Short mmCIF file of C-alpha atoms and ligand atoms in Angstrom, two decimals:
data_model
loop_
_atom_site.label_atom_id
_atom_site.label_comp_id
_atom_site.label_asym_id
_atom_site.label_seq_id
_atom_site.Cartn_x
_atom_site.Cartn_y
_atom_site.Cartn_z
CA MET C 24 136.01 -14.43 192.64
CA LYS C 25 138.68 -16.14 194.71
CA ALA C 26 141.72 -14.41 193.25
CA LEU C 27 144.84 -14.55 195.41
CA THR C 28 146.44 -11.14 195.51
CA VAL C 29 149.72 -10.62 193.72
CA ALA C 30 151.39 -9.71 197.02
CA ALA C 31 150.30 -12.96 198.65
CA LEU C 32 151.66 -14.94 195.72
CA ALA C 33 155.15 -13.58 196.20
CA LEU C 34 155.37 -15.09 199.69
CA VAL C 35 154.85 -18.67 198.57
CA ALA C 36 158.01 -20.76 198.40
CA PRO C 37 159.22 -21.90 194.96
CA VAL C 38 158.30 -25.40 193.87
CA THR C 39 158.78 -27.64 190.87
CA ALA C 40 155.58 -28.06 188.94
CA LEU C 41 155.20 -28.81 185.29
CA LEU C 42 152.04 -30.60 184.35
CA ARG C 43 152.17 -32.53 181.08
CA PHE C 44 149.34 -34.96 180.49
CA PRO C 45 147.29 -36.59 177.77
CA CYS C 46 143.57 -36.07 177.21
CA ALA C 47 141.70 -38.51 174.98
CA GLN C 48 139.09 -37.40 172.48
CA LEU C 49 135.79 -36.58 174.18
CA VAL C 50 133.99 -35.96 170.88
CA ILE C 51 134.45 -34.56 167.39
CA ASP C 52 131.56 -32.20 166.77
CA ARG C 53 130.57 -28.98 165.06
CA LEU C 54 130.14 -27.08 168.32
CA ASP C 55 131.94 -24.10 169.85
CA PRO C 56 130.33 -22.96 173.11
CA LEU C 57 132.96 -20.22 173.49
CA VAL C 58 132.86 -18.45 170.11
CA THR C 59 129.33 -19.41 168.95
CA PRO C 60 127.41 -20.46 172.08
CA GLY C 61 124.01 -21.99 171.45
CA GLN C 62 124.79 -22.56 167.79
CA ALA C 63 124.56 -26.15 166.50
CA PRO C 64 126.16 -26.58 164.06
CA SER C 65 128.98 -24.10 164.65
CA PRO C 66 130.79 -22.94 161.50
CA HIS C 67 133.50 -25.61 161.60
CA LEU C 68 134.42 -28.96 163.09
CA HIS C 69 136.41 -29.34 166.34
CA GLN C 70 138.03 -32.03 168.42
CA ILE C 71 136.98 -31.52 172.04
CA LEU C 72 138.60 -33.00 175.16
CA GLY C 73 137.90 -32.98 178.88
CA GLY C 74 134.76 -33.02 181.03
CA ASP C 75 131.59 -34.67 179.77
CA SER C 76 129.32 -31.73 180.67
CA PHE C 77 130.54 -30.17 177.39
CA ASN C 78 127.53 -28.91 175.43
CA VAL C 79 126.28 -26.39 172.86
CA THR C 80 126.25 -23.73 175.55
CA MET C 81 128.56 -23.59 178.57
CA ASP C 82 126.99 -20.99 180.86
CA PRO C 83 129.80 -19.37 182.88
CA GLU C 84 127.39 -18.68 185.76
CA LYS C 85 126.51 -22.31 186.19
CA ASP C 86 129.84 -24.08 186.88
CA MET C 87 128.96 -26.55 184.16
CA PRO C 88 132.34 -28.31 184.34
CA GLY C 89 131.32 -29.18 187.92
CA GLU C 90 128.40 -31.13 186.49
CA SER C 91 130.73 -33.50 184.64
CA THR C 92 130.64 -37.15 185.63
CA CYS C 93 133.93 -38.03 183.91
CA THR C 94 136.84 -36.49 182.03
CA SER C 95 138.87 -37.73 179.08
CA CYS C 96 142.02 -36.24 180.68
CA GLN C 97 144.56 -38.14 182.75
CA PHE C 98 144.09 -36.03 185.87
CA SER C 99 140.60 -37.02 186.92
CA GLU C 100 139.93 -33.73 188.75
CA ASP C 101 140.31 -31.83 185.49
CA PHE C 102 136.87 -31.22 183.95
CA SER C 103 138.14 -28.36 181.77
CA ASN C 104 137.36 -28.45 178.05
CA TYR C 105 140.14 -28.05 175.52
CA TRP C 106 139.48 -27.83 171.78
CA THR C 107 141.02 -27.06 168.41
CA ALA C 108 139.92 -27.22 164.79
CA ILE C 109 140.28 -30.47 162.84
CA LEU C 110 142.74 -31.13 160.04
CA TYR C 111 141.69 -32.40 156.60
CA PHE C 112 143.64 -33.82 153.67
CA LYS C 113 142.55 -32.56 150.27
CA ALA C 114 143.32 -35.11 147.57
CA ARG C 115 144.24 -34.18 144.01
CA ASN C 116 140.71 -35.18 142.89
CA GLY C 117 139.33 -32.46 145.17
CA THR C 118 137.78 -34.63 147.87
CA TYR C 119 138.60 -34.34 151.57
CA LYS C 120 139.41 -36.86 154.30
CA ARG C 121 139.67 -36.10 158.00
CA VAL C 122 143.16 -36.58 159.50
CA ARG C 123 143.14 -38.56 162.74
CA GLN C 124 144.88 -37.42 165.93
CA ILE C 125 147.41 -39.77 167.49
CA PRO C 126 148.85 -39.82 171.01
CA ASN C 127 152.17 -38.27 171.92
CA SER C 128 155.31 -40.19 172.80
CA GLY C 129 154.74 -41.98 176.13
CA PHE C 130 150.96 -41.77 175.91
CA GLU C 131 150.32 -44.77 173.65
CA GLY C 132 146.87 -46.28 174.13
CA VAL C 133 145.14 -42.93 174.52
CA ASN C 134 142.46 -42.40 171.86
CA GLY C 135 143.49 -39.37 169.79
CA GLY C 136 143.23 -36.19 171.79
CA MET C 137 146.18 -34.01 172.63
CA THR C 138 148.86 -33.27 175.20
CA VAL C 139 148.14 -30.45 177.63
CA TYR C 140 150.74 -28.53 179.63
CA TYR C 141 150.54 -26.08 182.50
CA MET C 142 154.02 -24.66 183.09
CA GLN C 143 155.70 -22.37 185.63
CA ASP C 144 158.73 -21.65 183.47
CA GLY C 145 160.06 -22.47 180.01
CA LEU C 146 159.44 -26.00 178.78
CA TYR C 147 163.08 -27.07 178.93
CA ASN C 148 163.68 -25.47 182.31
CA PHE C 149 163.71 -28.39 184.71
CA GLN C 150 163.71 -26.12 187.75
CA GLN C 151 160.17 -24.74 187.26
CA THR C 152 160.44 -22.49 190.33
CA SER C 153 158.43 -19.41 189.34
CA LYS C 154 155.17 -18.86 191.15
CA VAL C 155 152.23 -18.80 188.76
CA GLN C 156 148.53 -18.49 189.32
CA GLY C 157 146.07 -21.11 188.12
CA PHE C 158 142.84 -20.21 186.36
CA GLN C 159 139.53 -19.75 188.17
CA PRO C 160 135.99 -21.10 187.83
CA GLY C 161 134.27 -19.38 184.88
CA PHE C 162 137.59 -18.57 183.18
CA ARG C 163 137.80 -19.13 179.43
CA MET C 164 139.95 -17.92 176.56
CA PHE C 165 140.68 -18.22 172.86
CA ILE C 166 143.86 -17.60 170.92
CA GLY C 167 144.44 -17.21 167.19
CA ASP C 168 142.50 -15.79 164.24
CA VAL C 169 140.39 -18.03 161.98
CA ASN C 170 140.66 -15.41 159.23
CA ALA C 171 144.46 -15.10 159.25
CA ARG C 172 145.95 -16.06 155.89
CA THR C 173 149.31 -14.27 155.94
CA LYS C 174 152.48 -14.60 157.97
CA GLU C 175 152.04 -11.04 159.26
CA GLU C 176 148.56 -11.89 160.57
CA ALA C 177 149.88 -15.04 162.23
CA GLU C 178 152.82 -13.24 163.86
CA ARG C 179 150.46 -11.29 166.11
CA PHE C 180 150.18 -14.55 168.05
CA ARG C 181 153.62 -15.38 169.25
CA GLN C 182 153.54 -19.14 169.45
CA LEU C 183 151.02 -20.98 167.29
CA THR C 184 153.21 -23.37 165.36
CA PHE C 185 153.66 -26.50 163.23
CA THR C 186 156.40 -29.10 163.46
CA CYS C 187 157.08 -31.59 160.68
CA LEU C 188 157.69 -34.81 162.62
CA ASP C 189 160.52 -36.95 161.32
CA ASN C 190 159.86 -39.13 164.36
CA ILE C 191 157.45 -38.77 167.27
CA ASN C 192 160.03 -36.82 169.30
CA THR C 193 160.96 -34.21 166.67
CA ARG C 194 160.29 -30.74 168.11
CA ASP C 195 162.10 -28.33 165.80
CA PRO C 196 162.04 -26.40 163.59
CA GLN C 197 158.64 -24.81 164.21
CA THR C 198 156.86 -22.85 161.50
CA LEU C 199 153.78 -20.62 161.41
CA ASP C 200 152.48 -22.33 158.26
CA PHE C 201 151.88 -25.93 157.25
CA PRO C 202 155.02 -27.94 156.41
CA SER C 203 155.57 -27.86 152.66
CA GLU C 204 156.82 -31.45 152.29
CA PRO C 205 155.52 -34.84 153.55
CA CYS C 206 156.33 -35.47 157.23
CA ARG C 207 157.28 -39.06 158.00
CA ALA C 208 155.73 -39.29 161.48
CA GLY C 209 152.95 -36.72 161.14
CA ILE C 210 152.48 -33.02 161.81
CA MET C 211 152.39 -31.55 165.32
CA THR C 212 150.53 -28.33 165.98
CA ALA C 213 151.31 -26.34 169.11
CA VAL C 214 149.01 -23.76 170.68
CA ARG C 215 150.56 -21.65 173.45
CA PHE C 216 148.10 -19.32 175.14
CA PRO C 217 149.00 -15.85 176.49
CA THR C 218 150.10 -15.93 180.14
CA CYS C 219 149.35 -12.50 181.60
CA TRP C 220 145.87 -11.92 183.06
CA ASP C 221 144.17 -8.58 183.78
CA GLY C 222 143.33 -10.00 187.20
CA VAL C 223 139.66 -9.05 186.88
CA ASN C 224 137.81 -10.52 183.90
CA LEU C 225 137.17 -14.21 183.44
CA ASP C 226 136.33 -13.64 179.77
CA SER C 227 136.12 -10.77 177.25
CA PRO C 228 134.09 -10.13 174.07
CA ASP C 229 136.81 -11.51 171.77
CA HIS C 230 137.81 -14.05 174.46
CA MET C 231 141.38 -12.69 174.26
CA ALA C 232 141.47 -9.12 175.63
CA HIS C 233 141.52 -10.23 179.29
CA MET C 234 144.84 -11.93 178.57
CA SER C 235 148.11 -10.62 177.15
CA TYR C 236 151.51 -11.85 176.11
CA PRO C 237 154.46 -10.64 178.20
CA GLU C 238 155.54 -7.06 177.55
CA PHE C 239 158.55 -8.37 175.63
CA GLY C 240 160.12 -11.74 175.03
CA SER C 241 157.94 -14.69 175.92
CA PHE C 242 156.74 -16.63 178.92
CA GLU C 243 159.55 -19.08 178.28
CA SER C 244 162.20 -16.36 178.26
CA GLY C 245 160.80 -14.88 181.48
CA GLY C 246 159.36 -11.75 179.85
CA PRO C 247 157.50 -9.54 182.38
CA CYS C 248 153.73 -9.05 182.30
CA PRO C 249 152.51 -5.58 181.23
CA ALA C 250 150.89 -3.26 183.81
CA SER C 251 147.51 -3.75 182.11
CA HIS C 252 147.70 -7.54 182.68
CA PRO C 253 149.89 -7.91 185.77
CA VAL C 254 149.05 -11.45 186.93
CA ARG C 255 151.48 -14.10 185.71
CA MET C 256 149.53 -17.28 185.00
CA GLY C 257 150.83 -20.75 184.19
CA GLN C 258 151.61 -21.37 180.53
CA LEU C 259 148.73 -23.35 179.05
CA PHE C 260 150.00 -25.16 176.00
CA TYR C 261 148.48 -27.80 173.65
CA GLU C 262 150.31 -30.21 171.40
CA VAL C 263 148.20 -32.04 168.83
CA ILE C 264 149.72 -34.76 166.64
CA TRP C 265 148.02 -35.33 163.30
CA ASP C 266 148.47 -38.68 161.59
CA THR C 267 149.29 -37.26 158.17
CA ALA C 268 151.60 -40.16 157.19
CA PRO C 269 148.81 -42.09 155.34
CA PHE C 270 148.59 -39.07 153.01
CA ASN C 271 152.27 -38.77 152.13
CA ASN C 272 151.98 -40.06 148.55
CA LYS C 273 152.93 -37.01 146.49
CA ASP C 274 150.99 -38.38 143.50
CA ASP C 275 147.91 -37.35 145.49
CA TRP C 276 149.25 -33.88 146.37
CA PRO C 277 148.30 -30.78 144.35
CA GLU C 278 149.91 -30.62 140.93
CA ASP C 279 151.11 -27.07 141.55
CA GLY C 280 153.47 -28.31 144.27
CA SER C 281 151.53 -26.82 147.19
CA GLN C 282 150.84 -28.86 150.32
CA PRO C 283 147.46 -30.64 150.70
CA PHE C 284 146.35 -30.12 154.31
CA VAL C 285 143.59 -27.68 155.29
CA TRP C 286 141.99 -26.71 158.57
CA SER C 287 138.32 -27.66 158.92
CA PHE C 288 137.37 -24.05 158.07
CA GLY C 289 139.28 -24.12 154.80
CA ASP C 290 142.62 -22.51 155.66
CA ALA C 291 145.40 -24.19 153.66
CA THR C 292 148.10 -21.78 154.81
CA GLY C 293 148.06 -22.84 158.46
CA TYR C 294 148.24 -19.23 159.64
CA ALA C 295 144.77 -19.53 161.19
CA ASN C 296 145.83 -22.13 163.78
CA HIS C 297 143.81 -21.44 166.97
CA GLY C 298 142.65 -23.00 170.21
CA ASP C 299 139.96 -22.71 172.89
CA TYR C 300 140.03 -23.25 176.65
CA LEU C 301 137.31 -23.43 179.25
CA PHE C 302 138.56 -23.88 182.83
CA GLY C 303 137.01 -26.68 184.85
CA TRP C 304 139.42 -28.09 187.46
CA LYS C 305 137.67 -29.30 190.58
CA ASP C 306 138.00 -27.02 193.63
CA ASP C 307 141.63 -25.87 194.00
CA ALA C 308 143.17 -28.90 192.24
CA LEU C 309 145.02 -26.89 189.59
CA GLN C 310 146.47 -24.32 192.01
CA ARG C 311 147.36 -27.12 194.42
CA ALA C 312 149.27 -28.89 191.65
CA LEU C 313 151.07 -25.72 190.55
CA ASP C 314 152.11 -25.12 194.18
CA SER C 315 153.32 -28.70 194.72
CA PRO C 316 156.45 -30.54 193.76
CA CYS C 317 155.23 -32.32 190.67
CA TYR C 318 157.21 -32.61 187.49
CA ILE C 319 155.02 -34.27 184.84
CA ASN C 320 153.88 -36.84 187.41
CA CYS C 321 151.91 -35.14 190.10
CA PRO C 322 151.25 -37.11 193.27
CA THR C 323 148.93 -34.44 194.65
CA LEU C 324 146.48 -35.11 191.81
CA GLU C 325 144.25 -38.11 191.21
CA THR C 326 145.05 -39.85 187.94
CA GLN C 327 143.22 -42.36 185.73
CA ASP C 328 144.52 -44.80 183.13
CA ALA C 329 144.10 -44.65 179.34
CA ALA C 330 141.11 -47.03 179.38
CA ALA C 331 139.22 -44.73 181.75
CA MET C 332 140.18 -41.65 179.72
CA ASN C 333 139.05 -43.31 176.47
CA ALA C 334 135.77 -44.39 178.08
CA CYS C 335 134.76 -40.78 178.75
CA THR C 336 132.98 -39.63 175.60
CA VAL C 337 129.81 -37.74 174.73
CA PRO C 338 127.47 -38.34 171.78
CA ARG C 339 127.75 -36.00 168.82
CA VAL C 340 125.06 -33.32 168.67
CA VAL C 341 125.50 -32.44 164.98
CA GLU C 342 125.04 -35.49 162.79
CA GLU C 343 127.07 -35.39 159.61
CA GLU C 344 129.65 -37.52 157.84
CA ILE C 345 133.09 -37.04 159.33
CA ASP C 346 134.96 -40.21 158.42
CA ASP C 347 134.39 -40.86 154.70
CA TRP C 348 135.86 -38.98 151.78
CA VAL C 349 133.67 -35.91 151.39
CA GLU C 350 133.11 -33.41 148.56
CA ASP C 351 132.94 -30.45 150.94
CA LEU C 352 134.27 -29.69 154.39
CA PRO C 353 131.54 -29.88 157.05
CA GLY C 354 130.00 -26.42 157.14
CA GLY C 355 130.21 -26.00 153.38
CA HIS C 356 133.67 -24.51 153.05
CA SER C 357 133.63 -25.70 149.44
CA ALA C 358 136.61 -25.48 147.14
CA GLU C 359 134.98 -22.47 145.46
CA TYR C 360 134.38 -20.78 148.81
CA ILE C 361 137.94 -21.40 149.91
CA LYS C 362 139.45 -20.21 146.66
CA LYS C 363 137.33 -17.05 146.83
CA ARG C 364 138.31 -16.41 150.45
CA TRP C 365 141.99 -16.46 149.53
CA THR C 366 141.96 -14.60 146.29
CA ASP C 367 139.61 -11.75 147.25
C1 NAG F 26 122.78 -29.95 176.12
O1 NAG F 26 122.04 -28.80 175.79
C2 NAG F 26 120.77 -29.08 175.26
C3 NAG F 26 120.19 -27.78 174.75
O2 NAG F 26 120.34 -26.76 175.68
C4 NAG F 26 119.94 -29.76 176.33
O3 NAG F 26 118.64 -30.08 175.81
C5 NAG F 26 120.62 -31.04 176.75
O4 NAG F 26 119.94 -31.64 177.80
C6 NAG F 26 122.05 -30.77 177.17
N1 NAG F 26 122.74 -32.04 177.36
C7 NAG F 26 123.28 -32.38 178.52
C8 NAG F 26 123.96 -33.71 178.54
O5 NAG F 26 123.24 -31.65 179.48
C1 NAG F 27 139.85 -39.24 145.51
O1 NAG F 27 141.18 -39.63 145.83
C2 NAG F 27 141.31 -40.40 147.00
C3 NAG F 27 142.81 -40.58 147.26
O2 NAG F 27 143.44 -41.13 146.18
C4 NAG F 27 140.56 -41.71 146.81
O3 NAG F 27 140.70 -42.52 147.95
C5 NAG F 27 139.11 -41.38 146.57
O4 NAG F 27 138.38 -42.57 146.36
C6 NAG F 27 138.96 -40.47 145.37
N1 NAG F 27 137.58 -40.07 145.25
C7 NAG F 27 136.95 -39.97 144.07
C8 NAG F 27 135.54 -39.53 144.12
O5 NAG F 27 137.52 -40.25 143.03
#
């Protein structure tokens, strides 16, 4: 493992690096090579982005991202895979329709996908001078809990949030549950991963234990890393914008006044928001970018245009209907199943 030592990191001069870039949709599929490797179909549907070596299994020993021939991300040396669950609308008649992803402000023309950040400091800190370490080959992580259904369960993860978009640039307020009223410009979900690494393990059995949140505060507030996880990494952060506006007619919303959106595994609270990451930057491209003066635009990295990003796709492995109105969520999270899961 090519880990720089913490002492060596401190000697490097401060720079300004905040990477913010779009990735188009690589595929929507019922696969999860991190949580359920080798299993097709996986329990629920995901949107996956990044390198086209993505498959049912991503063997950490094999440098599979290195086998990619293209990436759906703007920085063409980034063969990482990024994925989240899919959002569904549940109409009053009980049927479901998948909610599309739309590009962020400034990234028009990109097919769905999400916005990915790697940050040195807080998002609104334009200095970005703190030294952070990039991830390494074989590194992967998960954040969130698919079984969380209460605010208390969701609060264990400091920053997995929803924003009700009044326009594409709305960023606050952020909530831990789904917005309760129609959102004019869609719903944005944000997934901020923990930023303190144990410095040793590239993965762990729950895909979380090798990482930690700062001892107190947050990455953005400059909270220190705990002794158990001393290496301060860049803040990896996803923003996904869901095109919920076509479903804003309240005549189609539940009669009991609740909101109609559910995650692809049946959670209608939103507390089970989660995300997956599998590192795959080529050579030292990520560390090079984090150590270079780049603020959003990064001249030290090779970039590709939206057409090239959109052209990088892989065929679906699990064949099932994902675009029509459906009676059940893919994976059989039927209304009965969901109701039982919440009321038990
Ligand atoms: C994906 O994995 C399957 C099963 O292991 C394998 O047969 C297939 O060739 C892989 N696809 C690619 C594109 O590598
Ligand atoms: C259920 O409601 C949706 C939204 O109004 C409609 O498009 C769909 O056709 C309906 N499906 C059935 C089976 O009635």
